[in-house]
mmCIF file of C-alpha atoms in Angstrom:
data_model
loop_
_atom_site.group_PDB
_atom_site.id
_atom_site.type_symbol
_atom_site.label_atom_id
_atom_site.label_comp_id
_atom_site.label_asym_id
_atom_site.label_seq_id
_atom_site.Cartn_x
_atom_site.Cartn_y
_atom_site.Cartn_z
ATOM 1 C CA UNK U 1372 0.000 0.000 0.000
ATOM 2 C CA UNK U 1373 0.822 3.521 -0.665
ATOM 3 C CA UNK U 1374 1.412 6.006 1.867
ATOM 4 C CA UNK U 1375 1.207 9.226 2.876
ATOM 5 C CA UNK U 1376 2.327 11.134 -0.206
ATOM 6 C CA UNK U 1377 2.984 15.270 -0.659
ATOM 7 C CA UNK U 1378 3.102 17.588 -3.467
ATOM 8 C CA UNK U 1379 5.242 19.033 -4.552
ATOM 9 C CA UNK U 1380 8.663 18.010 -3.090
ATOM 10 C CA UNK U 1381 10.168 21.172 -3.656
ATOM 11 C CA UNK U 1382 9.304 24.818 -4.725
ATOM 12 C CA UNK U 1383 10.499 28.065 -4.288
ATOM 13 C CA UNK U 1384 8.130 30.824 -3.737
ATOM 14 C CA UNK U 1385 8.606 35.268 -3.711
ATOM 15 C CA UNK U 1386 7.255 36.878 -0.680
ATOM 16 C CA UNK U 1387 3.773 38.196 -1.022
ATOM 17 C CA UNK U 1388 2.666 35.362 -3.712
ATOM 18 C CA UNK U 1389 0.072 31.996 -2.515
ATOM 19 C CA UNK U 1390 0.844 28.741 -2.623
ATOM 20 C CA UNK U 1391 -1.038 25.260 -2.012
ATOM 21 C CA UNK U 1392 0.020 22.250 -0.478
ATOM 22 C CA UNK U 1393 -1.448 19.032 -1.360
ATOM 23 C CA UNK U 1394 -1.383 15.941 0.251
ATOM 24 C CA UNK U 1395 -3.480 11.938 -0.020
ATOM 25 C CA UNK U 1396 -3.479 10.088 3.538
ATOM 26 C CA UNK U 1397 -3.214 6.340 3.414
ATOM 27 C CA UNK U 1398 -6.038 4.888 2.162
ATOM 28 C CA UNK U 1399 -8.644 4.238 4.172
ATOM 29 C CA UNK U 1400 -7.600 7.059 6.595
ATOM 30 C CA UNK U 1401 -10.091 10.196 7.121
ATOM 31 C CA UNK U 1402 -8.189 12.551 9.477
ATOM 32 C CA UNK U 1403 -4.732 14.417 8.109
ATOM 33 C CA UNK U 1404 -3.078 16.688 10.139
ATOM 34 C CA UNK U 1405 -0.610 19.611 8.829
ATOM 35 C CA UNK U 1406 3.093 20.358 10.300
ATOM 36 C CA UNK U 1407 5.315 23.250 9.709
ATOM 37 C CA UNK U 1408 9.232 22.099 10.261
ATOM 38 C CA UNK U 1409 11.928 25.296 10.252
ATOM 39 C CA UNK U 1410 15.055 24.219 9.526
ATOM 40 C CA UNK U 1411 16.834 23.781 13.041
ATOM 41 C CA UNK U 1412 13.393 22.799 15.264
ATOM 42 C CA UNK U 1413 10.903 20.575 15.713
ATOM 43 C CA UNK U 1414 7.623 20.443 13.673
ATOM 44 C CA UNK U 1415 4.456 22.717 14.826
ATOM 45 C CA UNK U 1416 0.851 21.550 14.579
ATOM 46 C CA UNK U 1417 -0.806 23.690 11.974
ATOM 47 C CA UNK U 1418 -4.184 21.934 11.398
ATOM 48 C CA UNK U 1419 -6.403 18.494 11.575
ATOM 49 C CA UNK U 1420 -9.061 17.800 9.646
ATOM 50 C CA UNK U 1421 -11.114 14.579 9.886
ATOM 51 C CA UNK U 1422 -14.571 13.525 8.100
ATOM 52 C CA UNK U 1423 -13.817 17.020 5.761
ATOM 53 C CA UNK U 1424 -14.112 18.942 9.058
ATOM 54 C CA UNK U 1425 -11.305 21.398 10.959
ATOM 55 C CA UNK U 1426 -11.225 19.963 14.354
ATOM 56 C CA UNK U 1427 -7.703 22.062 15.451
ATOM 57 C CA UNK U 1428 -6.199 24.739 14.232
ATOM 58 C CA UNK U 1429 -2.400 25.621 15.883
ATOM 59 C CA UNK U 1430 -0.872 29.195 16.507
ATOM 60 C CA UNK U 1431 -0.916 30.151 12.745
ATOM 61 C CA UNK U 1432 -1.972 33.449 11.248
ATOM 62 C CA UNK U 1433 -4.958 33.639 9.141
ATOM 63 C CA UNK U 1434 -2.766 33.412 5.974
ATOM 64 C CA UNK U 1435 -2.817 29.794 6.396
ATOM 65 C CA UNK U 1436 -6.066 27.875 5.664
ATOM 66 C CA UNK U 1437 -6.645 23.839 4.770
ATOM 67 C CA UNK U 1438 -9.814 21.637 3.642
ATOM 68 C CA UNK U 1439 -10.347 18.509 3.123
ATOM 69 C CA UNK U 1440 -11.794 16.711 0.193
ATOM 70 C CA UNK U 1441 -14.613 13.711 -0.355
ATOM 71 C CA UNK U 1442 -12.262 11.245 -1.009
ATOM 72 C CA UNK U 1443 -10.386 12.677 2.407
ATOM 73 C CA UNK U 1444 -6.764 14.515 0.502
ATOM 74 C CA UNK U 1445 -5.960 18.033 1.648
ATOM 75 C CA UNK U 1446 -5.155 21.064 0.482
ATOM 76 C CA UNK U 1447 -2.587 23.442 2.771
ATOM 77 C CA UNK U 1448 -3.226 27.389 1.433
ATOM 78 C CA UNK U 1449 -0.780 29.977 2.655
ATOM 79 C CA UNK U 1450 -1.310 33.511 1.258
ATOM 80 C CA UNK U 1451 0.815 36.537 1.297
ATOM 81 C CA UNK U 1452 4.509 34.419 2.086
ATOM 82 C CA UNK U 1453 6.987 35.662 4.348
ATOM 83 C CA UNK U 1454 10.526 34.975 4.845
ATOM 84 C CA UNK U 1455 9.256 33.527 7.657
ATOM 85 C CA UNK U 1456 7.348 30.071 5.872
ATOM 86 C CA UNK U 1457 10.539 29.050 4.497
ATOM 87 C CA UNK U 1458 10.363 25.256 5.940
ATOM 88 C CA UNK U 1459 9.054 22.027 5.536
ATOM 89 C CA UNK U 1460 5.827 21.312 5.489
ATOM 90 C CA UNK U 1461 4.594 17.840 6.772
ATOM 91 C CA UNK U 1462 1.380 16.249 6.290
ATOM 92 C CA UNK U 1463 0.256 13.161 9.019
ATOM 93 C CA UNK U 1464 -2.759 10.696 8.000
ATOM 94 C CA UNK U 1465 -4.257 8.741 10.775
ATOM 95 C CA UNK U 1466 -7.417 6.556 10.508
ATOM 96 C CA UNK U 1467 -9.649 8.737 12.637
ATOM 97 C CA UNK U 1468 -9.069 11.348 14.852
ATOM 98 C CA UNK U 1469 -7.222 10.643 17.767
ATOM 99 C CA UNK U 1470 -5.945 7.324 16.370
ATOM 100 C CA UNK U 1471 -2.413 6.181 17.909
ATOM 101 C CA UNK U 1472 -0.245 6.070 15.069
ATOM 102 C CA UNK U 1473 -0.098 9.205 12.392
ATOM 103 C CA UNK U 1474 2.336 8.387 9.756
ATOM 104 C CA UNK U 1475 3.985 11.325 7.959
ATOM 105 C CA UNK U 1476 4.919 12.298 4.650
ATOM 106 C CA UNK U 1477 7.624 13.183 3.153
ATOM 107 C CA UNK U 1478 6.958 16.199 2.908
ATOM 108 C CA UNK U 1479 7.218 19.901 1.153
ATOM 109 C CA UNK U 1480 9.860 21.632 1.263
ATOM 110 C CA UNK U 1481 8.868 25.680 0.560
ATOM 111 C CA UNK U 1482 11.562 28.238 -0.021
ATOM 112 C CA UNK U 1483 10.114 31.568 0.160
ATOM 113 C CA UNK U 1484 12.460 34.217 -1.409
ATOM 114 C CA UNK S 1188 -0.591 25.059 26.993
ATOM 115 C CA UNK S 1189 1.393 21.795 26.571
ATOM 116 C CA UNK S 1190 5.328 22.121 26.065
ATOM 117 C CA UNK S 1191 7.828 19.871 25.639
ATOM 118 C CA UNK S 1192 11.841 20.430 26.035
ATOM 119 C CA UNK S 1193 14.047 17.847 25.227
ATOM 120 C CA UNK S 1194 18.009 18.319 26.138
ATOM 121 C CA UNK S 1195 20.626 18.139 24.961
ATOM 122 C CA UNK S 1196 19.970 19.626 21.873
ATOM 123 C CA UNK S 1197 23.293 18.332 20.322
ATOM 124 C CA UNK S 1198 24.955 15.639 21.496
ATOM 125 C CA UNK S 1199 28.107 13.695 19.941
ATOM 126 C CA UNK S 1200 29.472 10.768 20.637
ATOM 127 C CA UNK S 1201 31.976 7.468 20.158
ATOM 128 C CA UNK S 1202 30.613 4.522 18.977
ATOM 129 C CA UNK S 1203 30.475 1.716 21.598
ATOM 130 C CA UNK S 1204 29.554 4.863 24.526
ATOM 131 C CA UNK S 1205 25.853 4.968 26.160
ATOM 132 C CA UNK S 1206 23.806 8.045 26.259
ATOM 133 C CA UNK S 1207 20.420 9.282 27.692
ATOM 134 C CA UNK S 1208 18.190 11.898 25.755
ATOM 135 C CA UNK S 1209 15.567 13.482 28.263
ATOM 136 C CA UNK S 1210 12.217 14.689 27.354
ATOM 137 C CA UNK S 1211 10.223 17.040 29.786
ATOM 138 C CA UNK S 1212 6.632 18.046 29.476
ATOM 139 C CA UNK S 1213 4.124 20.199 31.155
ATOM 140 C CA UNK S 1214 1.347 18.886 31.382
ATOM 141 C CA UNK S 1215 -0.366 15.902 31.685
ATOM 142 C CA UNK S 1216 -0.355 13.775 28.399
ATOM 143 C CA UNK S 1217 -1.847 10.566 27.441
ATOM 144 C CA UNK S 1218 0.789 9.541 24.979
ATOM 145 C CA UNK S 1219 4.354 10.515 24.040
ATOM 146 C CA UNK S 1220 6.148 9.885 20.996
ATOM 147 C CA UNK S 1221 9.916 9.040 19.759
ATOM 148 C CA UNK S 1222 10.483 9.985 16.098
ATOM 149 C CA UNK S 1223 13.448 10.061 14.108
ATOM 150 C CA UNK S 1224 14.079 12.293 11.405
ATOM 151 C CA UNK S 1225 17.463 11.986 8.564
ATOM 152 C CA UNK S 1226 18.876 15.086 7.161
ATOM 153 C CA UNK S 1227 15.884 15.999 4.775
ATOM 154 C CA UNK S 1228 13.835 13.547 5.263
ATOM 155 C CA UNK S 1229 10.443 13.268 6.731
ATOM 156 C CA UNK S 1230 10.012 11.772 10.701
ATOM 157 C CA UNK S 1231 9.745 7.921 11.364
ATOM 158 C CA UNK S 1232 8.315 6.534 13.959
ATOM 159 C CA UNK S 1233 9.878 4.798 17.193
ATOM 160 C CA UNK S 1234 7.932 4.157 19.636
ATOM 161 C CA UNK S 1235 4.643 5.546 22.072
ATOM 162 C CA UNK S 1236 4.621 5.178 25.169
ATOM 163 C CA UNK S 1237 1.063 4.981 26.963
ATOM 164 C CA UNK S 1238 1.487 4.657 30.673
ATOM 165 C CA UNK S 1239 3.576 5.369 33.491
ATOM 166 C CA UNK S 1240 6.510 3.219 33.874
ATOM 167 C CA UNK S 1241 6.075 2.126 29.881
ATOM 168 C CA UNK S 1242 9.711 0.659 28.404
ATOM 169 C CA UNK S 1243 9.480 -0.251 24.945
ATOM 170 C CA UNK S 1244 12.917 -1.152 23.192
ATOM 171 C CA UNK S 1245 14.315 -1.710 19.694
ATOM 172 C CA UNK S 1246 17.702 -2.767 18.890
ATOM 173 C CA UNK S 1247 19.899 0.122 20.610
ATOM 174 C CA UNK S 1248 16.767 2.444 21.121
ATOM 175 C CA UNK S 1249 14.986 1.895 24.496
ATOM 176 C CA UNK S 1250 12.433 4.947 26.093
ATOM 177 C CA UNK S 1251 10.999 4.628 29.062
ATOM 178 C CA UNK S 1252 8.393 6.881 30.217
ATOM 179 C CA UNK S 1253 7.653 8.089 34.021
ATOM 180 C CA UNK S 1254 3.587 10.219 34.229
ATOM 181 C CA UNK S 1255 4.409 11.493 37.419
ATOM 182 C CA UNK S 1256 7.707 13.092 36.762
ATOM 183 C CA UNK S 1257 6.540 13.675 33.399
ATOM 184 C CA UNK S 1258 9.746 12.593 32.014
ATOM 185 C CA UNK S 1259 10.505 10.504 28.870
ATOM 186 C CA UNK S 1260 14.050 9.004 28.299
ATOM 187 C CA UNK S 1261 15.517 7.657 25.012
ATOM 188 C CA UNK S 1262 18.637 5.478 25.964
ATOM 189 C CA UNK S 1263 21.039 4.329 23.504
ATOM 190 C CA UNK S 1264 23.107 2.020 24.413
ATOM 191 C CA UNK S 1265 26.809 1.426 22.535
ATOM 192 C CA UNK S 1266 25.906 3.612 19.946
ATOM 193 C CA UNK S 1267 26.714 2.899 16.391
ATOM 194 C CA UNK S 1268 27.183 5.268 13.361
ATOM 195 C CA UNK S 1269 23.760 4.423 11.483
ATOM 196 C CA UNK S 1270 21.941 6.242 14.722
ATOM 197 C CA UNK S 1271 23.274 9.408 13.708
ATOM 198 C CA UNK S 1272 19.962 11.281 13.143
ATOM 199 C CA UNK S 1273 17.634 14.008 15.121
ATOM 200 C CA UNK S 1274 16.045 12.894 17.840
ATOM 201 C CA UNK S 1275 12.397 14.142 18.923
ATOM 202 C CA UNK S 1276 10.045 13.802 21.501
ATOM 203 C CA UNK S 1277 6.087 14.504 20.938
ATOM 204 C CA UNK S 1278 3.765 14.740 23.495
ATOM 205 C CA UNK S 1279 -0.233 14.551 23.163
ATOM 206 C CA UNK S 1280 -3.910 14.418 24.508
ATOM 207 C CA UNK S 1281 -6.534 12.457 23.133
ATOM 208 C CA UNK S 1282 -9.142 15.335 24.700
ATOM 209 C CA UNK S 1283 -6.783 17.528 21.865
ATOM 210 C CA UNK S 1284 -7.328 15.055 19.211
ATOM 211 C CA UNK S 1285 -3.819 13.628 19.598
ATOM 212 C CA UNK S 1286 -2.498 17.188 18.017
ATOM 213 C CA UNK S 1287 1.223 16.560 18.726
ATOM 214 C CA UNK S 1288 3.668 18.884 20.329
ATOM 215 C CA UNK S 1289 6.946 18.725 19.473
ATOM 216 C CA UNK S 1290 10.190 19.387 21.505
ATOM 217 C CA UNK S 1291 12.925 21.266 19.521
ATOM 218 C CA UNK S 1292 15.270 18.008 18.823
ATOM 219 C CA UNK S 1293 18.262 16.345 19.921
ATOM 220 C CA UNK S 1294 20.833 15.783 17.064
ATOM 221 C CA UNK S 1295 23.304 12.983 17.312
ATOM 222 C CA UNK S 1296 26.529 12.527 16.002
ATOM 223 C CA UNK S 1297 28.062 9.141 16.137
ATOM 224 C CA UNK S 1298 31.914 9.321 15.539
ATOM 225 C CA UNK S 1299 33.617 5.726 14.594
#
């Protein structure tokens, strides 16, 4: 089986532009949680979705904004890049909320210049 | 708020030597994590540990994890270079949806 699987690997951004973050959780999993990982520290909760519904949302500006899909991918927006989102961006499926195990992607790496 | 610190933050050492990395957190927590993560890579999981006094152990890995101190150790024991990686604790609450906080890392260097 297939898992957790990001797109794209790699892409470099200007400040002030958008981008979007995709991501497809094991299947068979509904919930998928988002990560942001600066270089140097350890990853920050962003947002989890499960059953197409926000159920946390981390310290994150407005800029950033998710949703999940019917067939239970995501989508990570970020508007207006800073300096700042220069990282790498993880996405976690589980197979419902709360579930034990979350296995992560490998994730997005955004370079915002 | 829930925190987690992990020290040391860097830590080399020989091969053949043990070491202990320490995970604090501050509040209580119904599960905590060991990941490990390769230079550009994406995190792979180690173990979770559940419930106080928990010891769960793979090959040269072994974390142990004490509720009341709310402490988590990751011992390595005669350390070889392949376990050169970061290190990271996670702690979480199921009454938070198991959203998982991170500590900042512990990067080891194995020198032959």
């Amino acid at each position: 089986d297939a898992g957790v699987t990001q797109s794209p690997t790699h892409l470099i951004k200007t400040r002030g532009q958008h981008v979007t973050l995709r991501c497809s959780p094991i299947s068979g999993h509904k919930s998928v949680s988002w990560y942001q990982q600066v270089l140097g520290q350890g990853p920050q909760f962003i947002f989890q979705y499960y059953e197409k519904e926000e159920r946390g949302r981390g310290n994150f500006p407005d800029r950033f904004s998710a949703r999940q899909f019917p067939n239970y991918s995501s989508e990570l927006n970020v508007n207006a890049l800073l300096l700042g989102d220069s990282a790498l961006y993880l996405c976690a499926s589980s197979f419902v909320q709360g579930a034990l195990e979350q296995y992560f992607g490998p994730g997005t790496r955004l370079t915002v210049t | 708020e829930l925190k987690v610190e992990q020290n040391p933050l860097f830590l080399s050492m020989q091969e053949g030597k043990n070491y202990t990395i320490y995970c604090n957190y501050s509040t209580t927590s119904d599960r905590l994590y060991w990941y490990r993560q390769d230079p550009g890579k994406s995190l792979e999981s180690l173990f979770v540990l559940l419930s106080n006094g928990a010891v769960k152990q793979e090959g040269r890995l072994m974390a142990s994890l004490d509720t009341k101190a709310r402490l988590s150790t990751l011992h390595i024991t005669a350390a070889v270079h392949d376990l050169s990686a970061t290190y990271f604790c996670a702690a979480s609450s199921l009454n938070a949806g198991n959203m998982l906080t991170f500590g900042g890392g512990t990067r080891l260097m194995v020198k032959p």
